[in-house]
Short mmCIF file of C-alpha atoms and ligand atoms in Angstrom, two decimals:
data_model
loop_
_atom_site.label_atom_id
_atom_site.label_comp_id
_atom_site.label_asym_id
_atom_site.label_seq_id
_atom_site.Cartn_x
_atom_site.Cartn_y
_atom_site.Cartn_z
CA MET A 269 4.82 31.13 -99.02
CA THR A 270 4.13 32.37 -95.54
CA SER A 271 2.60 33.59 -93.00
CA GLY A 272 0.42 33.75 -90.21
CA ALA A 273 -2.05 36.80 -89.48
CA HIS A 274 -1.25 38.99 -92.45
CA SER A 275 -1.62 38.56 -96.20
CA THR A 276 0.64 36.16 -97.95
CA PHE A 277 3.71 37.09 -100.01
CA THR A 278 6.12 34.61 -101.77
CA GLY A 279 9.87 34.28 -102.07
CA PRO A 280 12.32 34.44 -103.47
CA SER A 281 13.02 37.86 -101.39
CA ASP A 282 15.53 40.48 -101.85
CA LEU A 283 15.14 43.45 -99.62
CA HIS A 284 18.06 45.95 -100.45
CA LEU A 285 17.79 47.39 -104.21
CA HIS A 286 18.52 50.97 -105.32
CA SER A 287 17.08 53.16 -108.11
CA ASN A 288 17.90 56.55 -109.85
CA HIS A 289 16.11 58.24 -106.73
CA SER A 290 19.77 57.51 -105.04
CA ASP A 291 22.70 56.01 -106.87
CA GLY A 292 21.24 53.34 -109.04
CA THR A 293 21.17 53.60 -112.60
CA GLU A 294 17.70 52.67 -113.30
CA THR A 295 14.12 54.08 -112.64
CA PRO A 296 12.22 52.40 -109.63
CA THR A 297 10.01 50.61 -112.81
CA GLU A 298 13.04 49.20 -114.25
CA VAL A 299 14.48 48.13 -111.09
CA MET A 300 11.07 46.17 -110.18
CA ARG A 301 11.20 44.73 -113.91
CA GLN A 302 14.92 43.28 -113.50
CA ALA A 303 14.03 42.06 -110.13
CA HIS A 304 11.06 40.02 -111.65
CA ALA A 305 13.24 38.85 -114.34
CA HIS A 306 15.88 37.56 -112.06
CA GLY A 307 13.14 35.58 -110.25
CA ILE A 308 12.36 37.73 -107.20
CA ARG A 309 8.83 37.86 -106.15
CA THR A 310 8.85 40.00 -102.90
CA LEU A 311 11.39 43.00 -102.63
CA ALA A 312 12.10 46.26 -101.07
CA LEU A 313 13.37 49.44 -102.72
CA THR A 314 16.21 50.86 -100.11
CA ASP A 315 17.56 54.21 -101.86
CA HIS A 316 19.96 55.91 -99.87
CA ASP A 317 18.28 58.50 -97.36
CA ARG A 318 15.14 58.88 -99.66
CA THR A 319 11.71 57.44 -100.07
CA THR A 320 10.49 59.26 -103.05
CA GLY A 321 10.78 56.03 -105.40
CA TRP A 322 7.95 54.08 -103.30
CA ASP A 323 4.97 54.95 -104.98
CA GLU A 324 6.50 54.24 -108.59
CA ALA A 325 8.12 50.96 -107.35
CA GLY A 326 5.21 49.69 -105.54
CA ALA A 327 2.72 50.30 -108.69
CA ALA A 328 5.34 48.49 -110.82
CA ALA A 329 5.67 45.64 -108.32
CA ALA A 330 2.01 44.96 -108.08
CA SER A 331 1.60 45.01 -111.76
CA LEU A 332 4.37 42.39 -112.06
CA GLY A 333 2.54 40.20 -109.19
CA MET A 334 5.24 41.18 -106.59
CA THR A 335 5.23 41.95 -102.81
CA PHE A 336 6.64 45.42 -102.13
CA LEU A 337 8.18 46.49 -98.85
CA PRO A 338 9.13 50.26 -98.62
CA GLY A 339 12.45 50.67 -97.40
CA MET A 340 15.63 53.01 -97.19
CA GLU A 341 19.20 52.92 -96.48
CA LEU A 342 20.13 55.70 -93.92
CA SER A 343 23.59 57.01 -93.78
CA ALA A 344 25.54 56.85 -90.50
CA ARG A 345 28.82 57.13 -89.20
CA HIS A 346 30.64 55.66 -86.37
CA ASP A 347 34.36 57.50 -85.90
CA TRP A 348 35.57 57.05 -89.18
CA ARG A 349 33.14 54.00 -90.15
CA SER A 350 30.45 54.76 -92.69
CA VAL A 351 27.61 52.52 -91.62
CA HIS A 352 24.48 52.06 -93.58
CA VAL A 353 21.22 51.08 -91.63
CA LEU A 354 18.26 49.70 -93.62
CA GLY A 355 14.93 50.77 -92.57
CA TYR A 356 11.89 48.85 -93.39
CA LEU A 357 8.32 49.75 -93.14
CA PHE A 358 8.43 53.03 -91.26
CA ASP A 359 6.35 56.04 -91.43
CA PRO A 360 7.67 58.19 -94.04
CA THR A 361 6.23 61.24 -92.82
CA ASP A 362 7.75 61.03 -89.33
CA PRO A 363 9.00 64.30 -88.83
CA ALA A 364 12.06 63.62 -86.87
CA LEU A 365 13.25 60.88 -89.44
CA ALA A 366 12.28 63.13 -92.43
CA ALA A 367 14.26 65.84 -90.86
CA GLU A 368 17.30 63.89 -90.66
CA THR A 369 17.18 62.35 -94.01
CA GLU A 370 16.79 65.94 -95.33
CA LYS A 371 20.08 67.36 -93.39
CA ILE A 372 22.10 64.19 -94.86
CA ARG A 373 20.76 64.76 -98.54
CA ALA A 374 21.53 68.45 -98.27
CA ASP A 375 25.12 67.98 -96.78
CA ARG A 376 25.78 65.26 -99.43
CA VAL A 377 25.20 67.97 -102.16
CA GLY A 378 27.84 70.28 -100.64
CA ARG A 379 30.09 67.38 -100.16
CA ALA A 380 30.02 66.23 -103.68
CA GLU A 381 30.88 69.74 -104.77
CA ARG A 382 33.97 69.76 -102.57
CA ILE A 383 34.85 66.61 -104.21
CA VAL A 384 34.64 67.87 -107.63
CA ARG A 385 36.63 70.97 -106.89
CA ASN A 386 39.38 68.57 -105.33
CA ILE A 387 39.35 66.47 -108.51
CA ALA A 388 39.27 69.39 -110.77
CA ARG A 389 42.80 70.39 -109.64
CA ASP A 390 43.92 67.53 -111.88
CA TYR A 391 40.95 66.78 -114.16
CA ASP A 392 38.62 68.78 -116.50
CA LEU A 393 35.80 68.01 -114.56
CA ARG A 394 32.91 70.53 -113.44
CA TRP A 395 29.82 70.27 -111.18
CA ASP A 396 27.59 70.58 -114.18
CA ASP A 397 28.97 67.23 -115.15
CA VAL A 398 27.42 65.71 -112.05
CA LEU A 399 24.44 67.31 -112.38
CA GLU A 400 23.84 65.96 -115.82
CA GLN A 401 24.33 62.48 -114.26
CA THR A 402 21.52 63.03 -111.59
CA THR A 403 17.80 62.74 -112.22
CA VAL A 404 14.62 63.11 -110.28
CA ASP A 405 16.54 65.06 -107.66
CA ALA A 406 18.40 61.90 -106.60
CA THR A 407 20.41 61.54 -103.25
CA VAL A 408 23.79 62.67 -104.58
CA GLY A 409 26.68 60.37 -104.07
CA ARG A 410 30.09 59.50 -105.25
CA PRO A 411 28.42 57.28 -108.01
CA HIS A 412 27.17 60.17 -109.68
CA ILE A 413 30.71 61.66 -109.79
CA ALA A 414 31.81 58.31 -111.20
CA ASP A 415 29.38 58.59 -113.88
CA ALA A 416 30.49 62.15 -114.53
CA LEU A 417 34.30 60.77 -114.82
CA ILE A 418 33.02 58.18 -117.17
CA ALA A 419 31.35 60.60 -119.31
CA ARG A 420 34.52 62.64 -119.32
CA GLY A 421 36.61 59.56 -120.22
CA PHE A 422 38.26 59.51 -116.93
CA ALA A 423 37.17 56.09 -116.12
CA LEU A 424 35.79 53.32 -117.87
CA ASP A 425 33.15 52.30 -115.15
CA ARG A 426 32.10 52.88 -111.66
CA THR A 427 34.39 50.15 -110.29
CA GLU A 428 37.39 51.87 -111.78
CA ALA A 429 36.41 55.29 -110.58
CA PHE A 430 36.02 53.99 -107.06
CA GLU A 431 39.05 52.22 -107.03
CA GLY A 432 40.93 55.42 -108.21
CA ILE A 433 39.84 58.99 -108.25
CA LEU A 434 36.85 58.39 -105.78
CA HIS A 435 38.90 56.30 -103.30
CA PRO A 436 39.10 57.64 -99.81
CA ARG A 437 42.86 57.56 -99.94
CA SER A 438 42.98 59.37 -103.36
CA GLY A 439 43.46 62.66 -101.88
CA TYR A 440 40.26 64.08 -103.36
CA TYR A 441 38.01 62.60 -100.93
CA GLU A 442 35.71 64.62 -98.54
CA PRO A 443 33.26 62.94 -95.74
CA HIS A 444 29.45 64.01 -95.63
CA TYR A 445 27.32 64.61 -92.67
CA ALA A 446 25.89 61.54 -91.30
CA PRO A 447 24.13 60.69 -87.77
CA ASP A 448 25.74 58.12 -85.49
CA PRO A 449 24.21 54.79 -85.88
CA LEU A 450 22.50 54.96 -82.38
CA THR A 451 20.72 57.89 -83.76
CA ALA A 452 19.89 56.16 -87.06
CA VAL A 453 18.46 53.02 -85.36
CA ARG A 454 16.44 55.05 -82.96
CA LEU A 455 14.87 57.28 -85.62
CA ILE A 456 13.78 54.31 -87.80
CA THR A 457 12.52 52.20 -84.87
CA ARG A 458 10.63 55.47 -83.21
CA ALA A 459 9.13 55.77 -87.07
CA GLY A 460 7.69 52.26 -86.52
CA GLY A 461 10.22 50.71 -88.70
CA VAL A 462 12.56 47.60 -88.54
CA ALA A 463 16.22 48.69 -88.72
CA ILE A 464 18.92 46.29 -90.15
CA ILE A 465 22.73 47.16 -90.46
CA ALA A 466 23.46 46.68 -94.04
CA HIS A 467 26.65 44.81 -95.04
CA PRO A 468 27.96 44.93 -91.63
CA VAL A 469 31.24 43.13 -92.14
CA THR A 470 33.07 44.26 -95.16
CA MET A 471 36.84 44.66 -95.75
CA GLY A 472 38.65 47.55 -95.17
CA ARG A 473 37.85 51.08 -93.44
CA ASP A 474 34.11 50.10 -92.99
CA ARG A 475 34.90 46.71 -91.31
CA MET A 476 32.68 45.09 -88.47
CA LEU A 477 31.87 47.60 -85.42
CA PRO A 478 32.88 46.36 -81.94
CA VAL A 479 30.37 43.77 -80.71
CA SER A 480 29.93 46.07 -77.38
CA PHE A 481 28.66 48.77 -79.73
CA LEU A 482 26.48 46.31 -81.59
CA GLU A 483 24.92 45.40 -78.41
CA ARG A 484 24.13 48.98 -77.48
CA LEU A 485 22.46 49.44 -81.07
CA ILE A 486 20.42 46.07 -80.08
CA ALA A 487 19.37 47.75 -76.89
CA GLU A 488 18.32 50.65 -79.08
CA GLY A 489 16.02 48.84 -80.78
CA LEU A 490 18.02 47.22 -83.89
CA GLY A 491 16.09 44.47 -85.69
CA GLY A 492 19.18 42.59 -87.02
CA PHE A 493 21.79 42.11 -89.66
CA GLU A 494 22.07 41.70 -93.55
CA ILE A 495 24.36 38.67 -93.20
CA ASP A 496 24.20 37.49 -96.86
CA HIS A 497 25.73 40.25 -98.92
CA ARG A 498 28.50 39.74 -101.32
CA GLU A 499 30.89 42.24 -99.52
CA ASN A 500 30.67 40.51 -96.03
CA THR A 501 33.53 38.42 -94.92
CA GLU A 502 33.24 34.87 -94.21
CA ASP A 503 34.58 35.26 -90.49
CA GLY A 504 32.40 38.44 -90.00
CA LYS A 505 29.31 36.38 -91.01
CA LYS A 506 30.37 33.66 -88.58
CA ALA A 507 30.53 36.11 -85.92
CA LEU A 508 27.15 37.77 -86.97
CA ARG A 509 24.99 34.59 -87.01
CA GLU A 510 26.38 33.83 -83.48
CA LEU A 511 25.09 37.25 -82.37
CA VAL A 512 21.89 36.68 -84.10
CA ALA A 513 21.35 33.57 -82.51
CA ARG A 514 22.24 35.09 -78.79
CA HIS A 515 19.98 37.93 -79.29
CA ASP A 516 17.22 36.20 -81.26
CA LEU A 517 17.40 38.79 -84.11
CA ILE A 518 16.39 38.94 -87.62
CA ALA A 519 19.11 38.05 -90.35
CA THR A 520 18.66 39.10 -94.12
CA GLY A 521 20.31 38.29 -97.47
CA SER A 522 20.07 40.70 -100.37
CA SER A 523 21.93 41.93 -103.63
CA ASP A 524 22.35 45.74 -102.96
CA TYR A 525 21.49 45.92 -106.71
CA HIS A 526 22.30 49.34 -108.24
CA GLY A 527 21.37 48.67 -111.88
CA MET A 528 22.72 46.39 -114.29
CA THR A 529 25.48 48.87 -115.10
CA GLY A 530 25.80 50.49 -111.68
CA LYS A 531 27.27 47.58 -109.91
CA PRO A 532 28.04 43.93 -110.58
CA ASN A 533 25.33 42.83 -107.99
CA ARG A 534 22.65 41.18 -109.38
CA PRO A 535 19.03 40.90 -108.11
CA GLY A 536 18.34 37.51 -105.92
CA GLU A 537 22.28 36.61 -105.75
CA ASN A 538 21.20 36.59 -101.93
CA THR A 539 17.84 36.31 -100.55
CA THR A 540 16.02 36.59 -97.28
CA SER A 541 14.03 33.32 -95.98
CA ASP A 542 10.06 33.81 -95.75
CA GLU A 543 10.75 33.30 -91.81
CA MET A 544 12.85 36.64 -91.60
CA VAL A 545 10.60 38.57 -94.05
CA ALA A 546 7.62 37.57 -92.05
CA ARG A 547 9.49 38.63 -88.76
CA ILE A 548 10.13 42.05 -90.50
CA ILE A 549 6.40 42.78 -91.40
CA ASP A 550 4.99 41.39 -87.83
CA ARG A 551 7.39 43.70 -86.00
CA ALA A 552 7.08 47.04 -88.09
CA THR A 553 3.97 49.24 -87.23
CA GLY A 554 4.91 52.29 -89.38
CA ALA A 555 3.80 51.15 -93.02
CA GLN A 556 2.20 47.79 -94.68
CA PRO A 557 3.82 45.93 -97.36
CA ARG A 558 1.77 46.33 -100.73
CA TYR A 559 0.72 42.68 -101.47
CA ALA A 560 0.27 41.54 -105.15
P1 AMP B 174 29.18 57.79 -101.22
O1 AMP B 174 27.86 57.65 -100.09
O2 AMP B 174 28.54 58.94 -101.97
O3 AMP B 174 30.23 57.97 -100.55
O4 AMP B 174 29.11 56.68 -102.03
C1 AMP B 174 29.21 55.27 -101.56
C2 AMP B 174 28.04 54.46 -102.40
O5 AMP B 174 28.86 54.11 -103.80
C3 AMP B 174 27.82 53.28 -101.96
O6 AMP B 174 26.39 53.33 -101.64
C4 AMP B 174 27.94 52.18 -103.06
O7 AMP B 174 26.43 52.13 -103.55
C5 AMP B 174 28.63 52.97 -104.11
N1 AMP B 174 29.94 52.25 -104.51
C6 AMP B 174 30.82 52.00 -103.81
N2 AMP B 174 31.79 51.21 -104.19
C7 AMP B 174 31.48 51.05 -105.51
C8 AMP B 174 32.05 50.32 -106.81
N3 AMP B 174 33.10 49.89 -106.58
N4 AMP B 174 31.27 50.31 -107.70
C9 AMP B 174 30.20 50.93 -107.92
N5 AMP B 174 29.62 51.57 -106.78
C10 AMP B 174 30.18 51.79 -105.83
FE1 FE B 175 24.63 53.13 -103.17
FE1 FE B 176 25.30 50.36 -98.49
ZN1 ZN B 177 22.91 49.87 -100.92
#
């Protein structure tokens, strides 16, 4: 339990979950129910480039006695690296941020169509198959193409699709528009939110940004890093913990839940301390948590 001036919230806290408003497989209400069933009491919905799930999630969280933090996972790119920036408690009506998320989502559609066209050279897959897998005007991503491949019998689950046909080196891959991380951090921060780099130290093509660049992000207002995440490497976590200590930043831990069938990640497999949740709430000026 914590904290000072504002209303109280209760851990365990999981600050990174996706619904079908982006590439999760469950409605915001179902996500809240699953999180509650996994013992979570404070949580954030962080759909990719989209905030339309907040109202339903907030209402479901309240009915379950949980504290809800509105959030988003903003797509960015630095050189060839995909960088995901979590934003918490920002103003969803901020014009600059809303325009940028609109631009990313629009380009994601054309990019997904290009990937499907590439795949269709070798597999009987159509754009309509992908549309059948998206609901509520979701932010379109490769997971929806994965679901279409599964429905057509070309993959058993999303993991298999990502390791094969959807892999960046498969020959079918196309990138989508995304702002530089400096822009992403600036947009979230100027909208009154707290910016946290998601899974900053994974293996492979999205491995850690140079420390000198991370320090530029910190100067731009970056709040901290998602350190406890199943895809972060142990060496990377150690380096991030040192950076967090040196700059007195926020360190979070979260599941990155995408639904029971979307990814193996389960709510609460990583959690954020009460102290760090309180720091996010205290720092943000764009929105308030919805307390139970
Ligand atoms: P995109 O942003 O369209 O390039 O797709 C990336 C998204 O795919 C990420 O947000 C992940 O949630 C999801 N993803 C990546 N790898 C996997 C995997 N192995 N299984 C399921 N989902 C994945
Ligand atoms: Fe995702
Ligand atoms: Fe991510
Ligand atoms: Zn995520």
